[in-house]
CSV table of C-alpha atoms in Angstrom, one decimal:
chain,number,residue,atom,x,y,z
A,183,MET,CA,20.7,7.4,8.1
A,184,ALA,CA,20.4,9.2,4.8
A,185,VAL,CA,17.4,11.4,4.2
A,186,SER,CA,16.6,12.3,0.6
A,187,VAL,CA,14.2,14.7,-1.0
A,188,GLU,CA,13.7,13.5,-4.5
A,189,GLY,CA,13.1,15.8,-7.4
A,190,ARG,CA,10.4,16.0,-9.9
A,191,PRO,CA,10.1,13.8,-13.0
A,192,GLN,CA,10.9,15.5,-16.4
A,193,LEU,CA,7.9,14.6,-18.5
A,194,LYS,CA,7.8,14.6,-22.3
A,195,LYS,CA,5.3,15.7,-24.9
A,196,ASP,CA,3.0,13.3,-26.6
A,197,LYS,CA,1.8,14.1,-30.1
A,198,GLY,CA,1.5,17.8,-29.6
A,199,LYS,CA,-0.3,17.6,-26.2
A,200,LYS,CA,1.1,19.9,-23.7
A,201,VAL,CA,2.6,18.2,-20.7
A,202,ASP,CA,3.9,20.1,-17.6
A,203,HIS,CA,7.6,19.5,-17.5
A,204,ASN,CA,7.9,20.8,-13.9
A,205,PRO,CA,4.7,19.9,-12.1
A,206,LYS,CA,4.1,20.7,-8.5
A,207,PRO,CA,4.9,17.8,-6.1
A,208,ALA,CA,1.8,15.8,-5.3
A,209,PHE,CA,3.1,13.3,-2.7
A,210,GLU,CA,5.3,13.5,0.4
A,211,ILE,CA,6.5,10.1,1.6
A,212,ILE,CA,8.4,9.0,4.7
A,213,VAL,CA,10.0,5.6,4.3
A,214,LEU,CA,9.6,3.7,7.6
A,215,GLY,CA,10.9,0.5,6.0
A,216,SER,CA,11.6,-0.6,2.5
A,217,GLY,CA,13.2,-4.0,2.9
A,218,GLY,CA,11.7,-7.4,2.2
A,219,GLY,CA,13.1,-9.3,5.2
A,220,PRO,CA,14.4,-11.3,6.8
A,221,LEU,CA,15.1,-8.3,9.2
A,222,GLU,CA,11.9,-7.4,11.0
A,223,THR,CA,13.3,-3.9,11.6
A,224,ASP,CA,13.1,-3.1,7.9
A,225,CYS,CA,9.8,-4.2,6.4
A,226,SER,CA,7.4,-2.4,4.0
A,227,GLY,CA,5.9,0.7,5.6
A,228,TYR,CA,5.4,4.2,4.2
A,229,LEU,CA,3.6,7.3,5.5
A,230,VAL,CA,2.1,9.4,2.7
A,231,LYS,CA,0.4,12.7,2.6
A,232,PRO,CA,-0.5,15.3,-0.1
A,233,ALA,CA,2.6,17.5,-0.7
A,234,GLN,CA,0.5,20.6,-0.3
A,235,LYS,CA,-1.0,19.6,3.0
A,236,SER,CA,0.3,19.2,6.5
A,237,TRP,CA,0.7,15.9,8.4
A,238,GLU,CA,-1.8,17.2,10.9
A,239,ASP,CA,-4.4,17.1,8.1
A,240,GLY,CA,-4.2,13.4,7.9
A,241,LEU,CA,-1.9,10.7,6.6
A,242,LEU,CA,-2.1,7.4,4.7
A,243,ALA,CA,-0.2,4.4,6.0
A,244,LEU,CA,0.8,2.6,2.8
A,245,GLU,CA,1.6,-1.0,3.9
A,246,GLY,CA,1.9,-1.9,7.6
A,247,GLY,CA,5.1,-3.9,8.0
A,248,SER,CA,7.1,-1.1,9.7
A,249,GLY,CA,5.3,1.5,11.7
A,250,LEU,CA,5.4,3.1,15.1
A,251,GLY,CA,8.4,1.2,16.3
A,252,ALA,CA,10.3,1.9,13.1
A,253,LEU,CA,9.6,5.6,13.3
A,254,THR,CA,10.6,5.7,17.0
A,255,SER,CA,13.9,4.1,16.0
A,256,LEU,CA,14.4,6.6,13.1
A,257,LEU,CA,13.8,9.6,15.4
A,258,THR,CA,16.6,8.5,17.7
A,259,THR,CA,19.1,9.2,14.9
A,260,ILE,CA,17.3,11.7,12.6
A,261,PRO,CA,16.0,15.0,14.0
A,262,PRO,CA,12.2,15.3,13.8
A,263,THR,CA,12.7,18.6,12.0
A,264,THR,CA,14.4,16.7,9.2
A,265,LEU,CA,11.7,14.1,8.7
A,266,PHE,CA,8.7,16.4,9.5
A,267,PRO,CA,9.9,20.0,9.0
A,268,ASP,CA,6.3,21.3,9.1
A,269,ILE,CA,5.3,19.7,12.4
A,270,THR,CA,5.5,21.6,15.7
A,271,PHE,CA,5.3,19.0,18.5
A,272,PRO,CA,3.3,19.9,21.7
A,273,PRO,CA,5.1,20.6,25.0
A,274,GLY,CA,6.3,17.4,26.6
A,275,TYR,CA,6.7,15.5,23.3
A,276,ASN,CA,10.4,15.6,23.5
A,277,SER,CA,11.3,11.9,23.2
A,278,PRO,CA,11.3,9.7,20.0
A,279,ILE,CA,8.4,7.5,21.2
A,280,PHE,CA,6.2,10.5,22.0
A,281,GLN,CA,7.1,12.2,18.8
A,282,ALA,CA,6.4,9.0,16.8
A,283,ALA,CA,3.1,8.6,18.6
A,284,TYR,CA,2.1,12.2,17.8
A,285,VAL,CA,2.8,11.6,14.1
A,286,PHE,CA,0.7,8.4,14.2
A,287,SER,CA,-2.1,10.2,15.9
A,288,PHE,CA,-2.9,11.7,12.5
A,289,LEU,CA,-3.2,8.2,10.9
A,290,THR,CA,-6.3,8.3,8.7
A,291,CYS,CA,-6.3,4.9,7.0
A,292,TYR,CA,-4.2,2.0,5.9
A,293,LEU,CA,-3.8,0.8,2.3
A,294,ILE,CA,-2.4,-2.8,2.1
A,295,THR,CA,-1.3,-4.6,-1.1
A,296,HIS,CA,-1.3,-8.2,0.5
A,297,ALA,CA,-1.4,-9.9,3.9
A,298,HIS,CA,2.1,-11.3,4.3
A,299,LEU,CA,3.6,-10.5,7.7
A,300,ASP,CA,6.3,-8.2,6.3
A,301,HIS,CA,3.5,-6.0,5.1
A,302,VAL,CA,1.2,-6.1,8.1
A,303,GLN,CA,3.1,-7.0,11.3
A,304,SER,CA,3.2,-3.4,12.6
A,305,LEU,CA,-0.4,-2.8,11.7
A,306,ILE,CA,-1.4,-5.8,13.8
A,307,MET,CA,0.8,-4.8,16.8
A,308,LEU,CA,-0.5,-1.2,16.7
A,309,SER,CA,-4.1,-2.0,16.5
A,310,GLY,CA,-5.5,-1.5,20.0
A,311,SER,CA,-3.0,1.2,20.8
A,312,ILE,CA,-3.4,3.7,18.0
A,313,PRO,CA,-2.7,7.1,19.5
A,314,THR,CA,-5.5,9.6,19.9
A,315,ARG,CA,-5.1,13.2,18.8
A,316,ALA,CA,-5.2,14.4,22.4
A,317,THR,CA,-2.1,16.2,23.7
A,318,VAL,CA,-2.6,15.0,27.2
A,319,HIS,CA,-3.0,11.5,28.6
A,320,PRO,CA,-6.7,10.7,28.4
A,321,GLN,CA,-8.6,9.5,31.5
A,322,PRO,CA,-11.1,6.7,31.0
A,323,PRO,CA,-14.7,7.8,31.5
A,324,LEU,CA,-17.0,6.2,34.1
A,325,PRO,CA,-19.5,3.6,32.7
A,326,THR,CA,-22.9,5.0,32.0
A,327,SER,CA,-24.6,1.6,32.4
A,328,SER,CA,-23.8,-2.1,32.6
A,329,ASP,CA,-25.3,-2.8,29.2
A,330,HIS,CA,-23.7,0.1,27.3
A,331,PRO,CA,-20.4,1.1,29.0
A,332,ALA,CA,-18.9,4.3,27.9
A,333,VAL,CA,-15.5,3.8,26.2
A,334,PRO,CA,-12.7,6.4,25.5
A,335,SER,CA,-13.0,8.1,22.1
A,336,ARG,CA,-10.5,6.4,19.9
A,337,PRO,CA,-9.6,6.4,16.3
A,338,CYS,CA,-10.9,3.5,14.3
A,339,PRO,CA,-9.1,3.8,10.9
A,340,PRO,CA,-10.3,1.7,8.0
A,341,ILE,CA,-7.9,-0.8,6.3
A,342,PHE,CA,-8.3,-0.7,2.6
A,343,GLY,CA,-7.3,-3.6,0.4
A,344,THR,CA,-8.8,-6.2,-1.9
A,345,ARG,CA,-11.4,-8.5,-0.3
A,346,SER,CA,-9.0,-11.4,-0.6
A,347,THR,CA,-6.2,-9.5,1.2
A,348,LEU,CA,-8.5,-8.4,4.0
A,349,GLU,CA,-10.0,-11.8,4.5
A,350,LYS,CA,-6.5,-13.2,5.0
A,351,LEU,CA,-5.6,-10.3,7.4
A,352,ALA,CA,-8.8,-10.9,9.3
A,353,LEU,CA,-7.5,-14.4,10.3
A,354,ALA,CA,-5.2,-12.6,12.8
A,355,TYR,CA,-8.2,-11.0,14.5
A,356,GLY,CA,-10.0,-14.3,15.4
A,357,GLY,CA,-9.0,-14.1,19.0
A,358,GLN,CA,-6.2,-16.6,18.9
A,359,ILE,CA,-3.3,-14.7,17.3
A,360,TRP,CA,-4.6,-11.2,18.2
A,361,PRO,CA,-7.7,-10.0,20.0
A,362,GLU,CA,-11.0,-9.6,18.2
A,363,ILE,CA,-10.8,-5.8,17.7
A,364,ALA,CA,-11.6,-5.5,14.0
A,365,VAL,CA,-15.0,-5.4,12.2
A,366,TRP,CA,-16.1,-5.3,8.6
A,367,ALA,CA,-17.4,-2.2,6.9
A,368,PRO,CA,-20.6,-3.0,4.9
A,369,GLU,CA,-20.1,-3.1,1.1
A,370,LYS,CA,-23.4,-1.2,0.7
A,371,VAL,CA,-24.4,1.7,2.9
A,372,ASP,CA,-28.0,0.9,2.5
A,373,GLN,CA,-27.6,-2.9,3.2
A,374,ASP,CA,-30.2,-4.4,5.6
A,375,PRO,CA,-28.1,-5.5,8.6
A,376,LYS,CA,-30.3,-8.6,9.2
A,377,GLU,CA,-30.1,-9.7,5.5
A,378,GLY,CA,-26.4,-9.1,5.5
A,379,ALA,CA,-26.0,-11.2,8.6
A,380,ARG,CA,-27.9,-14.1,7.0
A,381,LYS,CA,-25.6,-13.9,4.0
A,382,ARG,CA,-22.5,-13.8,6.1
A,383,ARG,CA,-23.4,-17.0,7.9
A,384,ARG,CA,-22.7,-19.2,4.9
A,385,LYS,CA,-19.3,-20.7,4.1
A,386,GLY,CA,-17.7,-19.9,0.8
A,387,LYS,CA,-14.5,-19.4,-1.1
A,388,VAL,CA,-12.2,-16.6,-0.1
A,389,ASN,CA,-12.1,-14.9,-3.5
A,390,GLY,CA,-15.4,-15.9,-5.0
A,391,ASP,CA,-16.6,-18.8,-7.1
A,392,ASP,CA,-13.5,-18.7,-9.3
A,393,ASP,CA,-11.0,-18.5,-6.5
A,394,GLU,CA,-8.1,-20.9,-7.0
A,395,GLU,CA,-7.3,-21.3,-3.3
A,396,GLY,CA,-10.2,-23.6,-2.6
A,397,SER,CA,-13.1,-23.4,-0.1
A,398,VAL,CA,-12.3,-22.1,3.3
A,399,GLU,CA,-14.4,-20.3,5.9
A,400,ASP,CA,-14.5,-16.6,4.9
A,401,PRO,CA,-13.6,-14.5,8.0
A,402,SER,CA,-15.8,-11.7,6.7
A,403,HIS,CA,-18.8,-14.0,7.5
A,404,TRP,CA,-17.8,-14.4,11.2
A,405,GLU,CA,-20.1,-13.0,13.8
A,406,PHE,CA,-17.8,-10.8,15.9
A,407,PRO,CA,-18.8,-10.8,19.6
A,408,ARG,CA,-20.6,-7.8,20.9
A,409,GLU,CA,-17.6,-6.9,23.1
A,410,ALA,CA,-15.4,-6.7,20.1
A,411,ARG,CA,-17.8,-4.3,18.4
A,412,HIS,CA,-17.7,-2.0,21.4
A,413,SER,CA,-13.9,-2.0,21.4
A,414,ALA,CA,-13.3,-2.1,17.6
A,415,CYS,CA,-10.0,-0.5,16.7
A,416,LEU,CA,-9.9,-1.2,12.9
A,417,SER,CA,-12.4,-1.8,10.2
A,418,PHE,CA,-11.9,-3.8,7.0
A,419,ALA,CA,-13.0,-1.8,3.9
A,420,PRO,CA,-12.7,-3.9,0.7
A,421,LEU,CA,-11.7,-2.3,-2.6
A,422,ARG,CA,-13.0,-3.6,-5.9
A,423,PRO,CA,-10.2,-4.4,-8.5
A,424,HIS,CA,-10.4,-3.0,-12.0
A,425,THR,CA,-12.8,-0.2,-11.1
A,426,ASN,CA,-12.5,3.5,-11.6
A,427,TYR,CA,-10.6,5.5,-8.9
A,428,GLN,CA,-12.3,4.9,-5.5
A,429,PRO,CA,-12.0,7.6,-2.8
A,430,LEU,CA,-10.3,6.4,0.4
A,431,HIS,CA,-11.2,8.6,3.2
A,432,PRO,CA,-13.1,12.0,3.6
A,433,GLU,CA,-10.0,13.6,5.3
A,434,LEU,CA,-7.6,12.7,2.4
A,435,PRO,CA,-7.6,13.8,-1.3
A,436,PHE,CA,-6.5,10.3,-2.3
A,437,SER,CA,-8.3,7.8,-4.4
A,438,VAL,CA,-7.1,4.5,-5.6
A,439,SER,CA,-7.5,2.1,-8.6
A,440,THR,CA,-6.5,-1.5,-7.7
A,441,TYR,CA,-5.1,-4.3,-9.9
A,442,PRO,CA,-4.4,-7.9,-9.0
A,443,LEU,CA,-0.9,-9.4,-9.1
A,444,VAL,CA,0.5,-13.0,-8.9
A,445,HIS,CA,2.8,-13.5,-6.0
A,446,GLY,CA,4.0,-17.1,-5.8
A,447,LEU,CA,2.2,-20.4,-5.1
A,448,THR,CA,0.6,-21.9,-2.1
A,449,SER,CA,-1.1,-25.3,-1.5
A,450,ARG,CA,-4.4,-23.6,-2.5
A,451,GLY,CA,-3.2,-22.1,-5.8
A,452,HIS,CA,-1.5,-18.8,-6.6
A,453,TYR,CA,-1.2,-16.2,-4.0
A,454,ASP,CA,-2.6,-12.8,-4.9
A,455,SER,CA,-1.1,-9.5,-4.3
A,456,SER,CA,-2.1,-6.1,-5.8
A,457,ALA,CA,-0.8,-2.9,-7.4
A,458,MET,CA,-2.4,0.4,-6.8
A,459,PHE,CA,-2.5,3.7,-8.7
A,460,ILE,CA,-2.8,6.3,-5.9
A,461,GLN,CA,-4.2,9.5,-7.2
A,462,CYS,CA,-4.0,12.9,-5.5
A,463,ARG,CA,-6.7,15.4,-6.4
A,464,PRO,CA,-5.2,18.6,-7.8
A,465,SER,CA,-7.2,20.8,-5.4
A,466,GLY,CA,-5.7,18.9,-2.4
A,467,GLU,CA,-9.2,18.6,-1.1
A,468,ALA,CA,-10.9,15.3,-0.3
A,469,PRO,CA,-14.0,14.4,-2.3
A,470,LYS,CA,-17.2,15.3,-0.6
A,471,ARG,CA,-19.4,12.6,0.8
A,472,PRO,CA,-23.2,12.4,0.6
A,473,GLU,CA,-23.6,10.6,3.8
A,474,ARG,CA,-24.5,12.6,6.9
A,475,ASN,CA,-21.7,11.1,9.1
A,476,PRO,CA,-18.6,10.4,7.1
A,477,SER,CA,-16.5,9.5,10.1
A,478,PRO,CA,-14.5,6.2,9.8
A,479,THR,CA,-15.5,5.2,13.3
A,480,ILE,CA,-17.5,2.1,14.0
A,481,SER,CA,-21.0,2.6,15.4
A,482,THR,CA,-23.0,0.0,17.3
A,483,ASN,CA,-26.8,-0.1,17.1
A,484,ALA,CA,-29.2,-1.4,19.7
A,485,ASN,CA,-28.8,-4.9,18.5
A,486,GLY,CA,-25.1,-4.8,18.8
A,487,ASN,CA,-24.5,-5.0,15.1
A,488,GLY,CA,-21.2,-3.3,14.1
A,489,ASN,CA,-21.6,-1.0,11.1
A,490,GLY,CA,-18.8,0.7,9.2
A,491,ASN,CA,-19.0,3.6,6.9
A,492,GLY,CA,-18.8,1.8,3.5
A,493,LEU,CA,-16.0,4.2,2.3
A,494,ALA,CA,-14.8,1.8,-0.3
A,495,ASN,CA,-18.1,1.7,-2.3
A,496,ARG,CA,-18.0,4.9,-4.2
A,497,THR,CA,-16.0,5.7,-7.3
A,498,GLU,CA,-14.9,9.0,-8.8
A,499,ASP,CA,-16.3,9.9,-12.3
A,500,LYS,CA,-13.1,11.3,-13.7
A,501,ASP,CA,-9.4,10.4,-13.6
A,502,THR,CA,-7.7,13.6,-12.5
A,503,GLY,CA,-4.6,14.6,-10.6
A,504,ARG,CA,-1.1,13.2,-10.2
A,505,GLN,CA,-0.7,9.4,-9.7
A,506,LEU,CA,1.7,7.2,-7.9
A,507,LEU,CA,1.9,3.5,-8.9
A,508,PHE,CA,2.7,1.3,-6.0
A,509,PHE,CA,3.3,-2.4,-6.4
A,510,GLY,CA,3.0,-5.1,-3.8
A,511,ASP,CA,5.1,-8.2,-4.2
A,512,LEU,CA,4.8,-9.7,-7.7
A,513,GLU,CA,6.4,-12.0,-10.2
A,514,SER,CA,7.2,-11.6,-13.9
A,515,SER,CA,6.7,-13.6,-17.0
A,516,PHE,CA,10.4,-13.3,-17.6
A,517,ARG,CA,12.5,-16.5,-17.5
A,518,LYS,CA,16.2,-16.9,-18.2
A,519,PRO,CA,17.3,-19.2,-21.0
A,520,GLY,CA,16.8,-22.8,-19.9
A,521,GLU,CA,14.2,-21.8,-17.3
A,522,GLU,CA,11.3,-21.1,-19.7
A,523,GLU,CA,9.2,-24.0,-18.4
A,524,VAL,CA,9.5,-23.1,-14.7
A,525,ASP,CA,6.0,-22.3,-13.4
A,526,ALA,CA,4.9,-21.9,-17.0
A,527,MET,CA,1.2,-21.5,-16.3
A,528,ARG,CA,1.8,-18.9,-13.6
A,529,LYS,CA,4.3,-17.2,-15.8
A,530,ASP,CA,1.6,-16.6,-18.5
A,531,LEU,CA,-0.9,-15.4,-15.9
A,532,ALA,CA,1.7,-12.9,-14.5
A,533,GLY,CA,2.4,-11.6,-17.9
A,534,GLU,CA,-1.2,-11.0,-18.6
A,535,MET,CA,-1.9,-9.3,-15.3
A,536,ASN,CA,1.2,-7.1,-15.4
A,537,ARG,CA,0.6,-6.0,-19.0
A,538,THR,CA,-2.9,-4.7,-17.9
A,539,ILE,CA,-1.2,-2.5,-15.3
A,540,TRP,CA,1.5,-1.3,-17.7
A,541,THR,CA,-1.2,-0.3,-20.2
A,542,GLN,CA,-2.7,1.9,-17.6
A,543,ALA,CA,0.7,3.2,-16.5
A,544,ALA,CA,1.6,4.1,-20.1
A,545,LYS,CA,-1.6,6.1,-20.4
A,546,SER,CA,-0.8,7.9,-17.2
A,547,TRP,CA,2.8,8.6,-18.2
A,548,LYS,CA,1.9,10.0,-21.6
A,549,GLU,CA,-0.7,12.3,-20.0
A,550,GLY,CA,1.9,13.6,-17.6
A,551,LYS,CA,0.2,12.2,-14.5
A,552,LEU,CA,2.6,9.5,-13.4
A,553,ALA,CA,4.8,10.9,-10.6
A,554,GLY,CA,6.7,7.7,-10.0
A,555,ILE,CA,6.7,3.9,-9.6
A,556,PHE,CA,7.5,2.0,-6.4
A,557,ILE,CA,8.3,-1.6,-7.3
A,558,GLU,CA,10.1,-4.5,-5.6
A,559,CYS,CA,13.3,-6.2,-6.7
A,560,SER,CA,14.0,-8.8,-4.0
A,561,TYR,CA,16.9,-10.9,-5.4
A,562,GLU,CA,20.0,-10.4,-7.5
A,563,SER,CA,20.1,-11.8,-11.1
A,564,SER,CA,22.0,-15.0,-10.3
A,565,ARG,CA,19.0,-16.5,-8.4
A,566,PRO,CA,17.3,-19.3,-10.3
A,567,ALA,CA,13.6,-19.0,-11.2
A,568,GLY,CA,12.7,-21.9,-9.0
A,569,LEU,CA,13.8,-20.0,-5.9
A,570,MET,CA,12.2,-16.6,-6.6
A,571,TYR,CA,9.1,-17.3,-4.5
A,572,GLY,CA,7.0,-14.9,-6.5
A,573,HIS,CA,9.5,-12.0,-6.6
A,574,LEU,CA,11.5,-10.0,-9.1
A,575,SER,CA,15.2,-9.8,-9.8
A,576,PRO,CA,16.9,-7.1,-12.0
A,577,PRO,CA,16.4,-9.0,-15.3
A,578,SER,CA,12.7,-9.6,-14.6
A,579,LEU,CA,12.2,-6.0,-13.5
A,580,TRP,CA,14.0,-4.8,-16.6
A,581,HIS,CA,11.6,-7.0,-18.7
A,582,GLU,CA,8.7,-5.2,-17.0
A,583,MET,CA,10.2,-1.8,-17.8
A,584,GLN,CA,10.6,-2.9,-21.5
A,585,THR,CA,7.0,-3.9,-21.6
A,586,LEU,CA,6.0,-0.5,-20.3
A,587,ALA,CA,8.3,1.2,-22.8
A,588,THR,CA,6.9,-0.7,-25.7
A,589,ILE,CA,3.4,0.3,-24.8
A,590,VAL,CA,4.4,3.9,-24.4
A,591,SER,CA,6.2,3.9,-27.8
A,592,PRO,CA,7.5,0.9,-29.8
A,593,THR,CA,9.8,3.1,-31.9
A,594,GLU,CA,10.8,6.1,-29.8
A,595,ARG,CA,14.3,6.2,-28.3
A,596,ARG,CA,14.3,6.5,-24.5
A,597,PRO,CA,10.5,6.5,-24.2
A,598,LEU,CA,10.6,6.6,-20.4
A,599,GLU,CA,13.0,9.5,-20.1
A,600,GLY,CA,12.8,10.9,-16.6
A,601,LEU,CA,10.6,8.2,-15.1
A,602,LYS,CA,11.6,7.7,-11.5
A,603,VAL,CA,11.4,4.0,-10.3
A,604,TYR,CA,11.9,3.5,-6.6
A,605,ILE,CA,13.3,0.1,-5.8
A,606,THR,CA,11.8,-1.6,-2.7
A,607,HIS,CA,11.7,-5.0,-0.9
A,608,ILE,CA,15.4,-5.9,-1.3
A,609,LYS,CA,16.1,-8.9,0.8
A,610,ASP,CA,19.4,-8.6,2.8
A,611,ASN,CA,22.0,-11.3,2.7
A,612,LEU,CA,22.8,-13.1,5.9
A,613,THR,CA,26.2,-14.4,4.7
A,614,PRO,CA,29.0,-12.3,3.1
A,615,HIS,CA,28.9,-12.2,-0.7
A,616,PRO,CA,32.1,-13.2,-2.5
A,617,SER,CA,32.3,-9.7,-4.0
A,618,GLY,CA,32.1,-8.1,-0.5
A,619,ARG,CA,29.1,-6.1,-1.6
A,620,THR,CA,25.7,-6.0,0.0
A,621,ALA,CA,22.5,-7.2,-1.7
A,622,ARG,CA,21.4,-3.6,-2.1
A,623,GLU,CA,24.7,-2.7,-3.8
A,624,ILE,CA,24.5,-5.7,-6.1
A,625,ILE,CA,20.9,-5.2,-7.2
A,626,MET,CA,21.2,-1.5,-7.7
A,627,SER,CA,24.4,-1.8,-9.8
A,628,GLU,CA,22.7,-4.5,-11.9
A,629,LEU,CA,19.7,-2.3,-12.6
A,630,TRP,CA,21.9,0.7,-13.4
A,631,GLU,CA,23.9,-1.4,-15.8
A,632,LEU,CA,20.7,-2.6,-17.5
A,633,GLU,CA,19.6,0.9,-18.0
A,634,LYS,CA,23.0,2.0,-19.3
A,635,GLN,CA,22.8,-0.7,-22.0
A,636,GLY,CA,19.1,-0.6,-22.7
A,637,ARG,CA,18.6,3.2,-22.5
A,638,LEU,CA,14.9,3.4,-21.7
A,639,GLY,CA,15.5,6.7,-19.8
A,640,VAL,CA,14.5,5.1,-16.4
A,641,GLU,CA,16.0,6.5,-13.2
A,642,PHE,CA,16.3,3.6,-10.7
A,643,ILE,CA,16.4,5.0,-7.1
A,644,GLU,CA,17.2,2.9,-4.1
A,645,THR,CA,14.5,3.3,-1.4
A,646,LYS,CA,16.0,3.4,2.1
A,647,ARG,CA,14.3,3.6,5.6
A,648,GLY,CA,14.5,7.2,6.8
A,649,ASP,CA,14.1,8.7,3.3
A,650,ARG,CA,11.8,11.6,2.8
A,651,ILE,CA,10.6,11.6,-0.8
A,652,VAL,CA,8.7,14.5,-2.4
A,653,ILE,CA,7.4,13.8,-5.9
């Protein structure tokens, strides 16, 4: 299993503005899974921390398709000192599963782009068993009373994502597919719990009045049973799209700006995904919180009402620090000749949404803030538009890079010189290709050839499970 430490992007000057050509790395990323299926052993999952901090200071789980099991598998073939050179494991943590659990004990929060299973299956399986930071096996305490039994102290990390994404994910926690062990963080810290409960009893649309998916019961309106609130293992913390950078968690110097994406079609309309600019504060310190108890745990009041910490409701005033642009699954406005009318309405919507993101990315790139882009490329170029299912192929990804390049500079040669683009979500073939090459080999060679001919300056990098990336 190859492990790579990627270098730093070579940034360029913009109209006399000084741009650091050799910035300090801002992000350290362990790739637990980068595939797009159908193999459940290689789904989207990344562990992220500030490059200048240790894993013990807290980590972000970016997507939740691959997780604890994937890391356990990786540690059977890759020495832990290679993946985590700055971690000293406690005595007795000498097996892959114990070492993986120790790493996951520093899990601070999840950040999810959309709710498809290849992006959340590990998250669901791990909820209820998230390791504590104890180095010895904890003993359950004795109950203090029948009404309020004492429970072991356990982490209760928030899951950040758009409200639409979290409402879809919440369907798994309704008691039928998985136990009811998740609660919603309030969107306003000062919200009256009784008034909020009255509002949540109504039925409405998943994504607001203009949602295209039709009216369904919103899982965030459910009244979770009292037992679930006592044993809550996760909290749903909605992010607001198109807002300024929103801090994620008091233990991490990360904030995020979220943008919607189009990802295929369902019987209820287009399926929404999201792209996220993840920003690391230059100081490496998390933003300070005004609330008295910034812990992400779920508290229970005398009436049994679960209350979260409302972490997703504050925004930073300034856009500072290095940024990583991470795309969930998406489709493009690109169509090959003869396929222009395939999903024409969704094509136009995708083009509009994607351009909004590229406009922000161009600004970040010209200011020297954009450390890299993670973006999917699921299928090879020969796949017809009608069978893309809301994904990208090399020609459509190249179209998106051209859009970015045009916004950066419509006249400059190689306007994206040094931009690192990490390719994710490649779907493995289940039958041999006539050329004898794998899907990854075909897709990467097609992208490299497009760059060779188009000369935008992009460096396409295949992202593989087991990679350690520092940018």
